[in-house]
CSV table of C-alpha atoms and ligand atoms in Angstrom, one decimal:
chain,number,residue,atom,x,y,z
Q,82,UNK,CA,-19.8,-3.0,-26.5
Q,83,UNK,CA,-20.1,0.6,-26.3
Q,84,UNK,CA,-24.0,2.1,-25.2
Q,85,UNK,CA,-23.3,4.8,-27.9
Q,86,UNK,CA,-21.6,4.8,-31.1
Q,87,UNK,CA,-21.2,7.5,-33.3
Q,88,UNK,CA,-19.4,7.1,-36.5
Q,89,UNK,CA,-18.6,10.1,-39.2
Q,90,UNK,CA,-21.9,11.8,-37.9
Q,91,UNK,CA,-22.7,14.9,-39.8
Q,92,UNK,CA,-25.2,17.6,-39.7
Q,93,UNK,CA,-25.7,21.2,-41.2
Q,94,UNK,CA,-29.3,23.3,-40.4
Q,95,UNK,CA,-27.9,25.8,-43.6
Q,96,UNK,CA,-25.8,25.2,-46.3
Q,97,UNK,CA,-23.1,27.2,-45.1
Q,98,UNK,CA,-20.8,25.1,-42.3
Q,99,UNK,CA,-21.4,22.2,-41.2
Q,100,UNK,CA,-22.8,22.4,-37.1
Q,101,UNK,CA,-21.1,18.8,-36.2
Q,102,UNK,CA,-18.7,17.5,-38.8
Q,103,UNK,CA,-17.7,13.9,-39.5
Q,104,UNK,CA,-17.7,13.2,-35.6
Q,105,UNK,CA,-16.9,9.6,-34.4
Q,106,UNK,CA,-16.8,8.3,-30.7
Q,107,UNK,CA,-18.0,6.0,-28.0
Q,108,UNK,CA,-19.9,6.0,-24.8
Q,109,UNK,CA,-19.4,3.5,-22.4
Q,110,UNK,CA,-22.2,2.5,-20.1
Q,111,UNK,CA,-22.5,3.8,-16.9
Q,112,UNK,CA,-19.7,6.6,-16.9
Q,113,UNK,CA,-20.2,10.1,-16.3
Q,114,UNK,CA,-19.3,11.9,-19.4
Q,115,UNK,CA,-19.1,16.2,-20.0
Q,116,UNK,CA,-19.2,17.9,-23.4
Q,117,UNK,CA,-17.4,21.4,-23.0
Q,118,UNK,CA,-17.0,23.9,-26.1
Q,119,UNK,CA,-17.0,27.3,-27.0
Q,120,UNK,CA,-20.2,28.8,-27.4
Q,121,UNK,CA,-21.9,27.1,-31.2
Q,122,UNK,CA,-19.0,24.3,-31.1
Q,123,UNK,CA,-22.2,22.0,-31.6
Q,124,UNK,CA,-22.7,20.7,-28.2
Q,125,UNK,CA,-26.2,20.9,-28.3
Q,126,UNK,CA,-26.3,19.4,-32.1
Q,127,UNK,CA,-24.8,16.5,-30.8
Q,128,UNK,CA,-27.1,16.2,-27.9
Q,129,UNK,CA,-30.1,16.3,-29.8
Q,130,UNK,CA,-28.9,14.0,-32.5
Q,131,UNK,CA,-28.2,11.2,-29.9
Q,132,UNK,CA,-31.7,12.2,-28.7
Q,133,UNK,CA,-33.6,11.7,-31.7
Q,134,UNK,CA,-34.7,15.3,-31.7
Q,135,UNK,CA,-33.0,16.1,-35.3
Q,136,UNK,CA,-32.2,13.7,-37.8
Q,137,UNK,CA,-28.7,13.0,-39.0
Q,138,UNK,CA,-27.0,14.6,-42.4
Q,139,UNK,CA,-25.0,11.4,-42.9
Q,140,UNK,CA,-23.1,9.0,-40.3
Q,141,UNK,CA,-24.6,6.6,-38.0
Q,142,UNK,CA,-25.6,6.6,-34.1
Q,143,UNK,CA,-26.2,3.0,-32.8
Q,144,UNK,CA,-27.6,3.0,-29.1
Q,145,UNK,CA,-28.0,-0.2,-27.1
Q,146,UNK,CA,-27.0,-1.8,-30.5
Q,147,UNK,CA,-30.1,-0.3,-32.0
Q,148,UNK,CA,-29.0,1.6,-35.4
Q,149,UNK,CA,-31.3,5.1,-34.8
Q,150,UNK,CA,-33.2,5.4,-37.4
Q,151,UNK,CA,-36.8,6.0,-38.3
Q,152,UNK,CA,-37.6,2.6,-37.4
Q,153,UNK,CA,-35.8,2.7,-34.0
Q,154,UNK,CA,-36.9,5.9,-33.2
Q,155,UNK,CA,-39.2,5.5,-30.7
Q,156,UNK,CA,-37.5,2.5,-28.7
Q,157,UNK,CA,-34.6,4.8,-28.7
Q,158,UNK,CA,-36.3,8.2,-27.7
Q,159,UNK,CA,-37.8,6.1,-24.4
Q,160,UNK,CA,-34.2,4.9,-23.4
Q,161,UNK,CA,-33.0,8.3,-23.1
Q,162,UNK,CA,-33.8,11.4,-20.9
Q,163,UNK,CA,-33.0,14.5,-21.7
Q,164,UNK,CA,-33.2,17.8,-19.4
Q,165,UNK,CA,-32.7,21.6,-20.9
Q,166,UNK,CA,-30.9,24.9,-19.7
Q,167,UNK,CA,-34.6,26.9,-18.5
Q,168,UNK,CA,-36.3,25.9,-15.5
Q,169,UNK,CA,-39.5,27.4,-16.8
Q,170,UNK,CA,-39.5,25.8,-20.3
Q,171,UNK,CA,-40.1,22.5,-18.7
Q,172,UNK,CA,-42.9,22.4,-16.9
Q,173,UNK,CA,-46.2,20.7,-18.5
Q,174,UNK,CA,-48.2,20.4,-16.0
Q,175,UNK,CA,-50.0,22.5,-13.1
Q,176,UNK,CA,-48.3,21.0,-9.8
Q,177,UNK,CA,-45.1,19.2,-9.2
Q,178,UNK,CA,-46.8,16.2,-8.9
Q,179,UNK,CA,-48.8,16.2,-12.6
Q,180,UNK,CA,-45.8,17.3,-13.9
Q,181,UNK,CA,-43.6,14.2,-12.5
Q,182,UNK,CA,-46.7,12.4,-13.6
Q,183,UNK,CA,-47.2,13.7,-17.5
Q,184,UNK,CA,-45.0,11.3,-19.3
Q,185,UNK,CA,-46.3,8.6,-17.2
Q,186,UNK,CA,-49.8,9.4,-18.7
Q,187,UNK,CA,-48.8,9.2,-22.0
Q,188,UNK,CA,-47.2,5.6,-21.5
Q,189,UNK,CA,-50.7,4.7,-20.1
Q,190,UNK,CA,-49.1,3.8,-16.7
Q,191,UNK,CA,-52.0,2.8,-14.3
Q,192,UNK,CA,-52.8,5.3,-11.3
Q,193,UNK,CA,-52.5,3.1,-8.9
Q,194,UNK,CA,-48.8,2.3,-10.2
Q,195,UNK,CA,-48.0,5.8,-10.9
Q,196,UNK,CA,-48.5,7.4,-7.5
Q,197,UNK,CA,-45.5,5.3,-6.7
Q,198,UNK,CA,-43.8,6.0,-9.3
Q,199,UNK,CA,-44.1,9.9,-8.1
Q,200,UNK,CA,-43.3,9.4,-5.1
Q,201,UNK,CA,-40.0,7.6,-5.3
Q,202,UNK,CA,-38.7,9.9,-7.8
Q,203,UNK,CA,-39.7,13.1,-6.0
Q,204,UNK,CA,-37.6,11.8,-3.5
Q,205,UNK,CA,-34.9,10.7,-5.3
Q,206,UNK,CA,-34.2,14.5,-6.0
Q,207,UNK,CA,-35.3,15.8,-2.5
Q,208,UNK,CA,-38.6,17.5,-3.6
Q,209,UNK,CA,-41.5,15.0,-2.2
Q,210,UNK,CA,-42.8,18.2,0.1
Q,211,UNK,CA,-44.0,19.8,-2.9
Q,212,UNK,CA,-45.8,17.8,-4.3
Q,213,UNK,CA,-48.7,19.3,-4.3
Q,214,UNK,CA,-46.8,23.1,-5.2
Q,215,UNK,CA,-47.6,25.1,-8.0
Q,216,UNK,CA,-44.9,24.9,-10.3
Q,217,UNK,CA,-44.4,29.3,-10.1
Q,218,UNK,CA,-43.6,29.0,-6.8
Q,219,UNK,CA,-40.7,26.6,-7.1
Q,220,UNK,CA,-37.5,28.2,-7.2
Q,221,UNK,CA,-34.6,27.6,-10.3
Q,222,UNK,CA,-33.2,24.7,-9.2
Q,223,UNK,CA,-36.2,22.8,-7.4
Q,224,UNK,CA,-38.0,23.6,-11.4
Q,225,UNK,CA,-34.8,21.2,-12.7
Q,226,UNK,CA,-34.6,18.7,-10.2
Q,227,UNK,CA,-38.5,18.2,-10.9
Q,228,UNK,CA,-38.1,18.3,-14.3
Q,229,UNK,CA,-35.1,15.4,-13.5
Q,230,UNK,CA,-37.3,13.4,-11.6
Q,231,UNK,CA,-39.7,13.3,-14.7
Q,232,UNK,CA,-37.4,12.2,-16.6
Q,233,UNK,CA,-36.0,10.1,-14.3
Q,234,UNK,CA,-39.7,8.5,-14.2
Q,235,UNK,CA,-39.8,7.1,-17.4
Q,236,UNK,CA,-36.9,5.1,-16.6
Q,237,UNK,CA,-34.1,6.0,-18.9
Q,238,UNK,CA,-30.8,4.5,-19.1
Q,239,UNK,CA,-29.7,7.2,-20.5
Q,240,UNK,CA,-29.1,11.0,-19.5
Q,241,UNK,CA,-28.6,14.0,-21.2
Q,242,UNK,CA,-28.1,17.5,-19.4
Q,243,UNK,CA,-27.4,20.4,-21.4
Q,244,UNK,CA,-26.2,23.3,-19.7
Q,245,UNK,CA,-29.3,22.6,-16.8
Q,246,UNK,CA,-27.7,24.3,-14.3
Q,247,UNK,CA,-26.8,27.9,-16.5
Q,248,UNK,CA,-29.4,29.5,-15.7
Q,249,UNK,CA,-29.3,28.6,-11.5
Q,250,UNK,CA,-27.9,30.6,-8.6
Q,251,UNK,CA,-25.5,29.5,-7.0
Q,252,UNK,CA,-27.4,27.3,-4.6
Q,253,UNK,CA,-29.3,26.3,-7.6
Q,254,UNK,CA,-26.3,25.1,-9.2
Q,255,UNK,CA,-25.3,23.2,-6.4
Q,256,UNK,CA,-28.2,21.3,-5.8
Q,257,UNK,CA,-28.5,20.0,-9.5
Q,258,UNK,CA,-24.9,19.0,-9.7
Q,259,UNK,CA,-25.5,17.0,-6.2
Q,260,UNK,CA,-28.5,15.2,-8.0
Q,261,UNK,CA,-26.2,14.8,-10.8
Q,262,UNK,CA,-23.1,13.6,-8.5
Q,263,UNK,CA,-25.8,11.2,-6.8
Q,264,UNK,CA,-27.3,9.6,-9.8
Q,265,UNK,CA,-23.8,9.1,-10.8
Q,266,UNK,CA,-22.6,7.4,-8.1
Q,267,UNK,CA,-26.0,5.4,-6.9
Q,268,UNK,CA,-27.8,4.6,-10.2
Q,269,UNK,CA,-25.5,3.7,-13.2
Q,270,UNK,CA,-27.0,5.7,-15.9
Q,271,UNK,CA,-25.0,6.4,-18.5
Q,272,UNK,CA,-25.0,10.7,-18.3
Q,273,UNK,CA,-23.9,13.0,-20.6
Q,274,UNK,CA,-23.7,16.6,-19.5
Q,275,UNK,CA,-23.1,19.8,-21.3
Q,276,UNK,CA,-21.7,22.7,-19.3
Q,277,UNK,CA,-19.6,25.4,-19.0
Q,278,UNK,CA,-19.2,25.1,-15.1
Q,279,UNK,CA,-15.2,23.6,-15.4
Q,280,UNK,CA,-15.7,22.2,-11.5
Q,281,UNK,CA,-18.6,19.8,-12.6
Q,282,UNK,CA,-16.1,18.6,-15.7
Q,283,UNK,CA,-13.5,17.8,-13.1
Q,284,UNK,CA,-15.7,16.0,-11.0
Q,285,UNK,CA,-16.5,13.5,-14.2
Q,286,UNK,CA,-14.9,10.4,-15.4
Q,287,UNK,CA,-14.4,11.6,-19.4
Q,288,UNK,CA,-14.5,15.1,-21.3
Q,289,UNK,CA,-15.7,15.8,-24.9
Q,290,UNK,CA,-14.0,18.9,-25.7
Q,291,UNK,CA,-15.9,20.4,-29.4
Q,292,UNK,CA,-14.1,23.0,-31.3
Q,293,UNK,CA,-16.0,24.0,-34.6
Q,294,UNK,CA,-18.3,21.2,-35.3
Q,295,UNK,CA,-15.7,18.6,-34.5
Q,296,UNK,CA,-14.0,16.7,-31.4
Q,297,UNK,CA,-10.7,18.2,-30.4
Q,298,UNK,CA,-9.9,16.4,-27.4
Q,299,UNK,CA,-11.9,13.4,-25.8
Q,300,UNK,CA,-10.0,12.4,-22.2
Q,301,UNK,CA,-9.8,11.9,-18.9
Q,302,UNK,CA,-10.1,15.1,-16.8
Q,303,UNK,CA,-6.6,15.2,-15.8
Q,304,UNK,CA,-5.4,14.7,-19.4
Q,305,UNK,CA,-7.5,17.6,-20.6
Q,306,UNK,CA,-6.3,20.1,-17.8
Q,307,UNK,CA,-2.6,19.6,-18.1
Q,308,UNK,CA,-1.9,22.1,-21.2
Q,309,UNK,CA,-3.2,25.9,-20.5
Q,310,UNK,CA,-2.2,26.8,-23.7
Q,311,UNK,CA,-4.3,24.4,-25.9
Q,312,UNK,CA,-7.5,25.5,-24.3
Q,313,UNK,CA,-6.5,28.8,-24.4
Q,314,UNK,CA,-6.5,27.9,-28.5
Q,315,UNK,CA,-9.9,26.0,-28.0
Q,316,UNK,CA,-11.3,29.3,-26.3
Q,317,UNK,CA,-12.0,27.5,-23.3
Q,318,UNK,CA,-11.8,29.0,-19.6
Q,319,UNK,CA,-8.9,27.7,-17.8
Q,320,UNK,CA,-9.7,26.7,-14.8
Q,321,UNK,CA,-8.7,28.0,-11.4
Q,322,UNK,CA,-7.1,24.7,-10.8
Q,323,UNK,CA,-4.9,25.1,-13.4
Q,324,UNK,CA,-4.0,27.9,-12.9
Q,325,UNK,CA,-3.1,27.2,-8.9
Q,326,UNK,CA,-1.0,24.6,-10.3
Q,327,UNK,CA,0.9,25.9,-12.7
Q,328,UNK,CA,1.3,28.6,-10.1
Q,329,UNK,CA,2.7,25.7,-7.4
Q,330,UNK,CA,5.0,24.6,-10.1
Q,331,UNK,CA,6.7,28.4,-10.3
Q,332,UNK,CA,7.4,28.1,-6.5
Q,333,UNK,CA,8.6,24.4,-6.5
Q,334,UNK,CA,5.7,22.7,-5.9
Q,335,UNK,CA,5.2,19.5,-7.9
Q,336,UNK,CA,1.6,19.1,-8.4
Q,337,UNK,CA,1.9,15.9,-9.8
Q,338,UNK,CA,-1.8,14.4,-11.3
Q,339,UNK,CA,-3.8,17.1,-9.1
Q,340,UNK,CA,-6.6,18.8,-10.3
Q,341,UNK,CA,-8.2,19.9,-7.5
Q,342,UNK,CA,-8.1,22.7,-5.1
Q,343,UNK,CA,-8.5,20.2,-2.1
Q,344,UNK,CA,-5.7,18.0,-3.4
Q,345,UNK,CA,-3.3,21.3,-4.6
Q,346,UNK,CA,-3.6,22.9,-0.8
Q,347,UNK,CA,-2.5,19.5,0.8
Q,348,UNK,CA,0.3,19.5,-1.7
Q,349,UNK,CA,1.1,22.9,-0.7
Q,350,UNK,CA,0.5,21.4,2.8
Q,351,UNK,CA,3.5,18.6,2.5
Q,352,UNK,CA,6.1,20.6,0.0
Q,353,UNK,CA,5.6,23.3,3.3
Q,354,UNK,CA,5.8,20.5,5.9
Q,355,UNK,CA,9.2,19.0,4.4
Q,356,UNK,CA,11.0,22.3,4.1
C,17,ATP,N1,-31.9,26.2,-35.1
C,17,ATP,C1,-30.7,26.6,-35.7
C,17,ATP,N2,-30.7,27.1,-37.0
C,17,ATP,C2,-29.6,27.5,-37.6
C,17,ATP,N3,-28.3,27.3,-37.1
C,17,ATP,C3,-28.3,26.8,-35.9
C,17,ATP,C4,-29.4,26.4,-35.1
C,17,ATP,N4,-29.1,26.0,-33.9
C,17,ATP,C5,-27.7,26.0,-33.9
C,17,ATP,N5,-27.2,26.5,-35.1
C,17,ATP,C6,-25.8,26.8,-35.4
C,17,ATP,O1,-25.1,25.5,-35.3
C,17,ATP,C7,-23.9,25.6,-34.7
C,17,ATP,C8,-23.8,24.7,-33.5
C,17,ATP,O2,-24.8,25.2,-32.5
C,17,ATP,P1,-25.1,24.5,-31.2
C,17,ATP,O3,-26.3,25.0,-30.6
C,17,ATP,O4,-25.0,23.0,-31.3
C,17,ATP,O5,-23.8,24.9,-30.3
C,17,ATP,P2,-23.5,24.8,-28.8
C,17,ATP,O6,-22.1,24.3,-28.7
C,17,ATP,O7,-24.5,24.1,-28.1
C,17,ATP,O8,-23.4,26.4,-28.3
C,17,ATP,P3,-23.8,27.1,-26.9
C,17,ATP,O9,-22.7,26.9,-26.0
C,17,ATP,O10,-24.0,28.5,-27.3
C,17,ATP,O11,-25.1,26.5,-26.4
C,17,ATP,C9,-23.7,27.1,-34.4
C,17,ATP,O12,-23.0,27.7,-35.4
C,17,ATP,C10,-25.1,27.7,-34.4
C,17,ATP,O13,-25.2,29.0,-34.8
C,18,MG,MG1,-26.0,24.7,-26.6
């Protein structure tokens, strides 16, 4: 059985167009998924419709077999995390630590548990030294991975990332898609994460591509980066490893599956060697 299941979901904030239109698909459990899309494809719709955070037009969303609905709402809302694109409209409370601490609070978690609690999730995302910091001082990316590790607090088995690392520098950027990668690989939560950053969606095990409110393509990586043209058409970036590839192809390279760079230089490497 799939964790999510979405069937003819629809939603409209006017009157107008519809923001996501009759959209049906599955999550499985513990895979790495990323929504891509041009910019108000309804990525974020989406997000916070699986969230709870807006209430459907028509269609249903089951989670964890749960139908979510007013009812559900709440037993729902708990099994899923959800972390935003700007550092500083996350933070609730004064330091690091109140703010790993804040939804804790609200679940009536005793203190004696909840120091714990902090304490292994600060370090699950590398921040356990600052503790004790004021939130201002924190740079863009230690702000997210706090604001991960509070989610991560309340124990979700879900997780939702949209766009969180936009608005990073570079090393900002990196960091949070290492947390990502590690949660990934070490925790098996189910994650969901929108972004426009095409080496994260490479790194992941399935793509949601959106185009207009509906789902134009829903694949592997590989599958999704094979035809330049058709994301051209979806007014997506193509990659640099598509590009390389189809490049290697002009000059008689067979990139076969690649997608990337690593893999495209040591097939450059080999076609080079044989010759
Ligand atoms: N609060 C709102 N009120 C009215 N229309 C909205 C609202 N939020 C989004 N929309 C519209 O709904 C559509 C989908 O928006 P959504 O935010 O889901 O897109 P997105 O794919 O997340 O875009 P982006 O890449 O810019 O974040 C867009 O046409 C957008 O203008
Ligand atoms: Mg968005």
């Amino acid at each position: 059985m799939a964790l999510i299941e979405v069937k003819n979901l629809k939603y409209s904030y006017d009157q107008k167009k519809p923001a996501v239109d009759d959209v049906s698909f599955e999550i499985e459990k513990g895979l790495y998924y990323t929504i891509i899309g041009h910019n108000g494809s309804g990525k974020s719709t989406i997000a916070k419709l699986i969230a709870g955070l807006l209430e459907k037009e028509s269609g249903e969303i089951i989670i964890d077999g749960m139908p979510l609905d007013r009812e559900n709402l709440y037993k729902i809302r708990s099994k899923i995390g959800i972390v935003f694109q700007n550092p500083d409209n996350q933070f609730i409370g004064s330091t690091v630590q109140d703010d790993i601490a804040f939804g804790l609070e609200n679940h009536c978690v005793p203190q004696e548990e909840m120091d714990d609690i902090i304490n292994t999730f600060a370090e699950k995302v590398g921040m356990t030294k600052y503790l004790h910091s004021e939130p201002t001082h924190l740079s863009g990316g230690q702000k997210q991975r706090v604001a991960i590790a509070g989610v991560l607090a309340m124990h979700p088995q879900i997780l939702i990332f949209d766009e969180a690392t936009s608005m990073l520098d570079p090393q900002g950027k990196a960091e949070i898609k290492k947390v990502i990668m590690d949660l990934h690989e070490n925790s098996g939560l189910t994650i969901l994460s929108i972004t426009h950053d095409i080496d994260e969606v490479v790194t992941s095990d399935k793509v949601m591509v959106l185009y207009e409110g509906k789902i134009a393509m829903f694949d592997t990586p590989e599958e999704i980066f094979k035809d330049e043209k058709t994301l051209v058409k979806l007014r997506l970036d193509v990659p640099y490893c598509l590009k390389f590839a189809n490049e290697l192809k002009k000059y008689g390279v067979d990139p076969g599956h690649e997608i990337t760079t690593e893999g495209l230089v040591e097939k450059l490497w080999q076609s080079s060697l044989k010759k």
